[in-house]
Amino acid sequence: MLAISIKVLSNRLPGAALKLRQQSGQVTRDSAFRLRDRAKQEAPVDTGLLRSEIEAIKAGAFDWDVVSPTFYAGFVHNGTSRQSPNPYLFRASIAERPAFLDAFDAMLDRLL
Amino acid sequence: MALTTPRVQAWIYAKLTADATLMALGSPPLSTGVRVYPDTIPQGVAYPAILFAFMTGEPVKAIGNIQIWTEMLWIVRATTVGSTAAGLEAIANRIDTLLDGASGTAGAGTIFTCAHDQERKDVQELPGGNRQHYLGRYWRIQARTS
């Protein structure tokens, strides 16, 4: 008879589960701050109000919103009948995506 | 390699202006002067009108720098000037019917999918106390140019 025996010598999964939760929140927060900063770089500047009011707001354990609350932000971003769109939030979001995915991958590599 | 944005713009314009039901909406009807505009609206035209614009686009590539398609985001809105947004809902709903799930070609451009995304409803205060209303949504479009 031929038999193969498998023995678990080290089980990091129980500890990883807790750390995964903590560090996912950290990765998401860091990404939100980078996105906020990129959006500020991308935002058009006249008086500086639009750029200065862009902020990252925590919406949940793993959920952050980057908002541009200036009252005319939507008209700058989406355009008007007289002005083409300048979608600074979308551009910032696209630019941040690879960094977020890399950070998440690196976190998983560390934990598992 | 040719840019995809001009082809998609031509496709949206053709898709909207070819629809007799949509062009009959509004007072005066949208067909008067064919009031469908990319990017901005010329001064002096009547309202309501349709305004659409490119927002962002990302190339999707295979190994070897081969571009498979471009993932795009467009915004398409009905707009009018006045104290109310009367009539915009019917126009925006008809645009939804025409674009959601649509595909097609425009010259060397192929539009694989057009899918609805977030809705937009905005009101802009104009000089002189008038208001400009916008109603529509973002569209996710996958397209390529051969």
Short mmCIF file of C-alpha atoms in Angstrom, two decimals:
data_model
loop_
_atom_site.label_atom_id
_atom_site.label_comp_id
_atom_site.label_asym_id
_atom_site.label_seq_id
_atom_site.Cartn_x
_atom_site.Cartn_y
_atom_site.Cartn_z
CA MET A 1 0.00 0.00 0.00
CA LEU A 2 1.16 3.48 -0.79
CA ALA A 3 0.06 6.28 1.53
CA ILE A 4 0.68 9.99 1.70
CA SER A 5 0.40 11.79 4.98
CA ILE A 6 -0.17 15.52 5.24
CA LYS A 7 0.55 17.29 8.48
CA VAL A 8 -0.08 20.96 9.22
CA LEU A 9 3.04 22.28 10.88
CA SER A 10 2.10 25.92 10.85
CA ASN A 11 -1.40 27.37 10.55
CA ARG A 12 -1.42 31.15 10.03
CA LEU A 13 -5.03 31.37 8.90
CA PRO A 14 -6.70 32.06 12.30
CA GLY A 15 -4.38 34.97 13.00
CA ALA A 16 -4.51 36.16 9.42
CA ALA A 17 -8.28 36.55 9.53
CA LEU A 18 -8.11 39.23 12.23
CA LYS A 19 -5.13 40.97 10.64
CA LEU A 20 -6.83 40.87 7.27
CA ARG A 21 -9.69 42.90 8.65
CA GLN A 22 -7.42 45.43 10.32
CA GLN A 23 -5.04 45.84 7.43
CA SER A 24 -7.76 45.96 4.76
CA GLY A 25 -9.07 49.02 6.49
CA GLN A 26 -5.60 50.53 6.52
CA VAL A 27 -5.02 49.80 2.81
CA THR A 28 -8.39 51.32 1.94
CA ARG A 29 -7.71 54.41 4.02
CA ASP A 30 -4.29 54.94 2.47
CA SER A 31 -5.79 54.55 -1.00
CA ALA A 32 -8.52 57.08 -0.22
CA PHE A 33 -5.94 59.63 0.90
CA ARG A 34 -3.84 59.08 -2.23
CA LEU A 35 -6.96 59.43 -4.36
CA ARG A 36 -7.85 62.66 -2.58
CA ASP A 37 -4.36 64.03 -3.21
CA ARG A 38 -4.45 63.00 -6.88
CA ALA A 39 -7.87 64.64 -7.27
CA LYS A 40 -6.46 67.86 -5.81
CA GLN A 41 -3.64 67.73 -8.37
CA GLU A 42 -6.11 67.10 -11.21
CA ALA A 43 -8.68 69.71 -10.16
CA PRO A 44 -8.65 72.98 -12.12
CA VAL A 45 -7.59 76.00 -10.10
CA ASP A 46 -9.15 79.44 -10.36
CA THR A 47 -9.69 80.65 -6.83
CA GLY A 48 -8.46 77.37 -5.31
CA LEU A 49 -11.77 76.76 -3.52
CA LEU A 50 -12.65 73.65 -5.55
CA ARG A 51 -9.26 72.07 -4.88
CA SER A 52 -9.15 72.99 -1.21
CA GLU A 53 -12.53 71.40 -0.43
CA ILE A 54 -11.82 67.94 -1.88
CA GLU A 55 -11.66 65.50 1.01
CA ALA A 56 -11.72 61.82 1.95
CA ILE A 57 -14.50 60.76 4.31
CA LYS A 58 -14.77 57.43 6.09
CA ALA A 59 -18.08 55.77 5.22
CA GLY A 60 -17.52 52.33 6.78
CA ALA A 61 -14.86 49.90 7.99
CA PHE A 62 -13.61 49.35 4.43
CA ASP A 63 -15.42 52.15 2.70
CA TRP A 64 -14.17 55.67 2.02
CA ASP A 65 -15.68 58.40 -0.14
CA VAL A 66 -13.59 61.06 -1.86
CA VAL A 67 -15.89 64.04 -2.31
CA SER A 68 -15.70 67.41 -3.99
CA PRO A 69 -18.38 69.37 -2.13
CA THR A 70 -17.93 72.82 -3.68
CA PHE A 71 -21.32 73.88 -5.03
CA TYR A 72 -20.12 74.22 -8.62
CA ALA A 73 -17.99 71.04 -8.58
CA GLY A 74 -20.55 69.04 -10.55
CA PHE A 75 -20.63 71.62 -13.33
CA VAL A 76 -16.84 71.64 -13.62
CA HIS A 77 -16.62 67.85 -13.46
CA ASN A 78 -19.50 66.97 -15.79
CA GLY A 79 -19.50 70.10 -17.94
CA THR A 80 -22.28 72.49 -18.82
CA SER A 81 -23.83 73.78 -22.02
CA ARG A 82 -20.94 76.29 -22.23
CA GLN A 83 -18.03 74.27 -20.83
CA SER A 84 -16.74 70.78 -21.62
CA PRO A 85 -16.38 68.29 -18.74
CA ASN A 86 -13.20 68.25 -16.67
CA PRO A 87 -13.61 64.93 -14.82
CA TYR A 88 -10.81 65.31 -12.29
CA LEU A 89 -12.29 62.75 -9.88
CA PHE A 90 -12.58 60.07 -12.55
CA ARG A 91 -9.01 60.70 -13.72
CA ALA A 92 -7.75 60.46 -10.14
CA SER A 93 -9.71 57.26 -9.59
CA ILE A 94 -8.27 55.60 -12.71
CA ALA A 95 -4.75 56.66 -11.72
CA GLU A 96 -5.13 55.28 -8.20
CA ARG A 97 -6.57 51.89 -9.14
CA PRO A 98 -3.24 50.09 -9.84
CA ALA A 99 -1.70 51.40 -6.60
CA PHE A 100 -4.70 50.15 -4.60
CA LEU A 101 -4.54 46.69 -6.19
CA ASP A 102 -0.76 46.48 -5.63
CA ALA A 103 -1.16 47.49 -1.99
CA PHE A 104 -3.89 44.91 -1.47
CA ASP A 105 -1.78 42.17 -3.10
CA ALA A 106 1.21 43.08 -0.95
CA MET A 107 -0.94 42.93 2.19
CA LEU A 108 -2.19 39.44 1.27
CA ASP A 109 1.38 38.29 0.58
CA ARG A 110 2.41 39.46 4.04
CA LEU A 111 -0.48 37.77 5.83
CA LEU A 112 -0.72 34.40 4.05
CA MET B 1 -3.94 52.92 -34.74
CA ALA B 2 -6.77 55.43 -34.72
CA LEU B 3 -8.46 57.07 -31.76
CA THR B 4 -11.76 55.61 -30.62
CA THR B 5 -13.33 58.71 -29.07
CA PRO B 6 -14.35 60.39 -32.37
CA ARG B 7 -15.96 57.15 -33.57
CA VAL B 8 -17.98 56.72 -30.39
CA GLN B 9 -19.05 60.36 -30.55
CA ALA B 10 -20.26 59.80 -34.12
CA TRP B 11 -22.09 56.64 -33.04
CA ILE B 12 -23.94 58.33 -30.16
CA TYR B 13 -24.90 61.26 -32.37
CA ALA B 14 -26.19 58.98 -35.14
CA LYS B 15 -28.01 56.74 -32.68
CA LEU B 16 -29.91 59.64 -31.11
CA THR B 17 -30.64 61.70 -34.20
CA ALA B 18 -31.88 58.68 -36.19
CA ASP B 19 -34.72 58.05 -33.76
CA ALA B 20 -37.93 59.74 -34.89
CA THR B 21 -39.59 59.30 -31.49
CA LEU B 22 -36.79 61.12 -29.69
CA MET B 23 -36.52 63.85 -32.31
CA ALA B 24 -40.26 64.55 -31.96
CA LEU B 25 -39.95 65.30 -28.23
CA GLY B 26 -39.66 68.86 -26.90
CA SER B 27 -41.18 72.15 -27.91
CA PRO B 28 -39.89 73.04 -30.41
CA PRO B 29 -39.12 69.39 -31.23
CA LEU B 30 -35.50 68.29 -31.04
CA SER B 31 -35.55 67.74 -34.80
CA THR B 32 -35.72 71.54 -35.31
CA GLY B 33 -32.06 72.33 -35.84
CA VAL B 34 -31.21 68.76 -34.73
CA ARG B 35 -30.40 69.89 -31.20
CA VAL B 36 -28.01 67.10 -30.20
CA TYR B 37 -24.56 68.46 -29.33
CA PRO B 38 -21.21 67.00 -28.32
CA ASP B 39 -19.26 68.85 -25.60
CA THR B 40 -21.03 72.23 -25.56
CA ILE B 41 -24.14 73.90 -26.96
CA PRO B 42 -23.80 76.81 -29.38
CA GLN B 43 -25.22 80.12 -28.20
CA GLY B 44 -28.63 81.14 -29.45
CA VAL B 45 -30.13 77.68 -30.00
CA ALA B 46 -33.55 76.71 -28.70
CA TYR B 47 -34.12 74.40 -25.75
CA PRO B 48 -34.56 71.58 -24.83
CA ALA B 49 -31.44 70.04 -26.25
CA ILE B 50 -29.28 66.95 -25.74
CA LEU B 51 -25.70 67.40 -24.57
CA PHE B 52 -23.21 64.54 -24.51
CA ALA B 53 -19.49 64.35 -23.77
CA PHE B 54 -16.56 62.03 -23.29
CA MET B 55 -15.42 61.73 -19.68
CA THR B 56 -12.65 59.13 -19.43
CA GLY B 57 -11.21 56.20 -21.34
CA GLU B 58 -8.81 53.39 -20.50
CA PRO B 59 -7.22 51.08 -23.08
CA VAL B 60 -7.50 47.36 -22.39
CA LYS B 61 -4.38 45.69 -23.78
CA ALA B 62 -3.11 42.20 -24.40
CA ILE B 63 0.53 41.08 -24.28
CA GLY B 64 2.53 42.83 -26.98
CA ASN B 65 0.85 46.23 -26.59
CA ILE B 66 -2.13 45.02 -28.60
CA GLN B 67 -5.16 47.12 -27.81
CA ILE B 68 -8.27 44.96 -27.45
CA TRP B 69 -10.73 47.74 -26.78
CA THR B 70 -11.16 50.98 -24.84
CA GLU B 71 -13.33 51.20 -21.73
CA MET B 72 -15.00 54.57 -21.83
CA LEU B 73 -17.27 56.68 -19.71
CA TRP B 74 -19.58 59.17 -21.42
CA ILE B 75 -22.24 61.49 -20.07
CA VAL B 76 -25.48 62.04 -21.98
CA ARG B 77 -28.05 64.52 -20.67
CA ALA B 78 -31.16 66.35 -21.71
CA THR B 79 -31.05 70.02 -20.81
CA THR B 80 -33.37 72.99 -20.84
CA VAL B 81 -33.44 76.57 -19.60
CA GLY B 82 -36.36 77.82 -17.55
CA SER B 83 -38.03 77.74 -14.19
CA THR B 84 -38.85 74.02 -14.41
CA ALA B 85 -37.39 70.88 -15.98
CA ALA B 86 -40.63 70.11 -17.81
CA GLY B 87 -40.16 67.71 -20.69
CA LEU B 88 -36.68 66.52 -19.75
CA GLU B 89 -37.85 63.26 -18.19
CA ALA B 90 -39.40 61.99 -21.42
CA ILE B 91 -36.26 62.86 -23.39
CA ALA B 92 -33.92 61.26 -20.84
CA ASN B 93 -36.05 58.12 -20.69
CA ARG B 94 -36.04 57.81 -24.47
CA ILE B 95 -32.25 58.17 -24.51
CA ASP B 96 -32.09 55.32 -21.97
CA THR B 97 -34.22 53.13 -24.22
CA LEU B 98 -32.03 53.84 -27.23
CA LEU B 99 -28.59 53.46 -25.62
CA ASP B 100 -28.92 50.80 -22.92
CA GLY B 101 -27.53 47.54 -24.29
CA ALA B 102 -26.95 49.05 -27.72
CA SER B 103 -24.03 48.19 -29.97
CA GLY B 104 -23.05 49.05 -33.51
CA THR B 105 -20.49 50.65 -35.75
CA ALA B 106 -19.48 54.13 -36.83
CA GLY B 107 -17.02 54.14 -39.70
CA ALA B 108 -13.97 52.21 -38.53
CA GLY B 109 -15.27 52.15 -34.96
CA THR B 110 -17.03 49.21 -33.36
CA ILE B 111 -19.11 49.72 -30.23
CA PHE B 112 -19.33 46.39 -28.41
CA THR B 113 -21.47 47.39 -25.45
CA CYS B 114 -23.16 50.46 -24.06
CA ALA B 115 -24.39 50.06 -20.49
CA HIS B 116 -26.13 52.51 -18.17
CA ASP B 117 -24.36 53.86 -15.07
CA GLN B 118 -25.13 56.54 -12.46
CA GLU B 119 -27.93 59.03 -13.04
CA ARG B 120 -27.29 62.78 -12.97
CA LYS B 121 -29.76 65.55 -12.16
CA ASP B 122 -28.34 69.05 -11.87
CA VAL B 123 -29.66 72.60 -11.78
CA GLN B 124 -27.38 75.52 -12.61
CA GLU B 125 -28.25 79.07 -11.64
CA LEU B 126 -27.67 81.37 -14.61
CA PRO B 127 -27.04 85.11 -14.63
CA GLY B 128 -30.33 87.02 -14.66
CA GLY B 129 -32.12 84.55 -12.40
CA ASN B 130 -32.69 81.86 -14.99
CA ARG B 131 -31.94 78.19 -14.36
CA GLN B 132 -30.49 75.47 -16.56
CA HIS B 133 -31.65 71.94 -15.81
CA TYR B 134 -29.78 68.77 -16.73
CA LEU B 135 -31.14 65.20 -16.56
CA GLY B 136 -29.41 62.05 -17.76
CA ARG B 137 -26.68 59.64 -16.80
CA TYR B 138 -23.18 58.28 -17.33
CA TRP B 139 -22.70 55.48 -19.87
CA ARG B 140 -20.02 52.79 -19.88
CA ILE B 141 -18.99 51.98 -23.43
CA GLN B 142 -16.57 49.35 -24.72
CA ALA B 143 -15.35 50.18 -28.20
CA ARG B 144 -12.43 49.84 -30.56
CA THR B 145 -11.27 51.28 -33.84
CA SER B 146 -9.81 49.01 -36.48
#
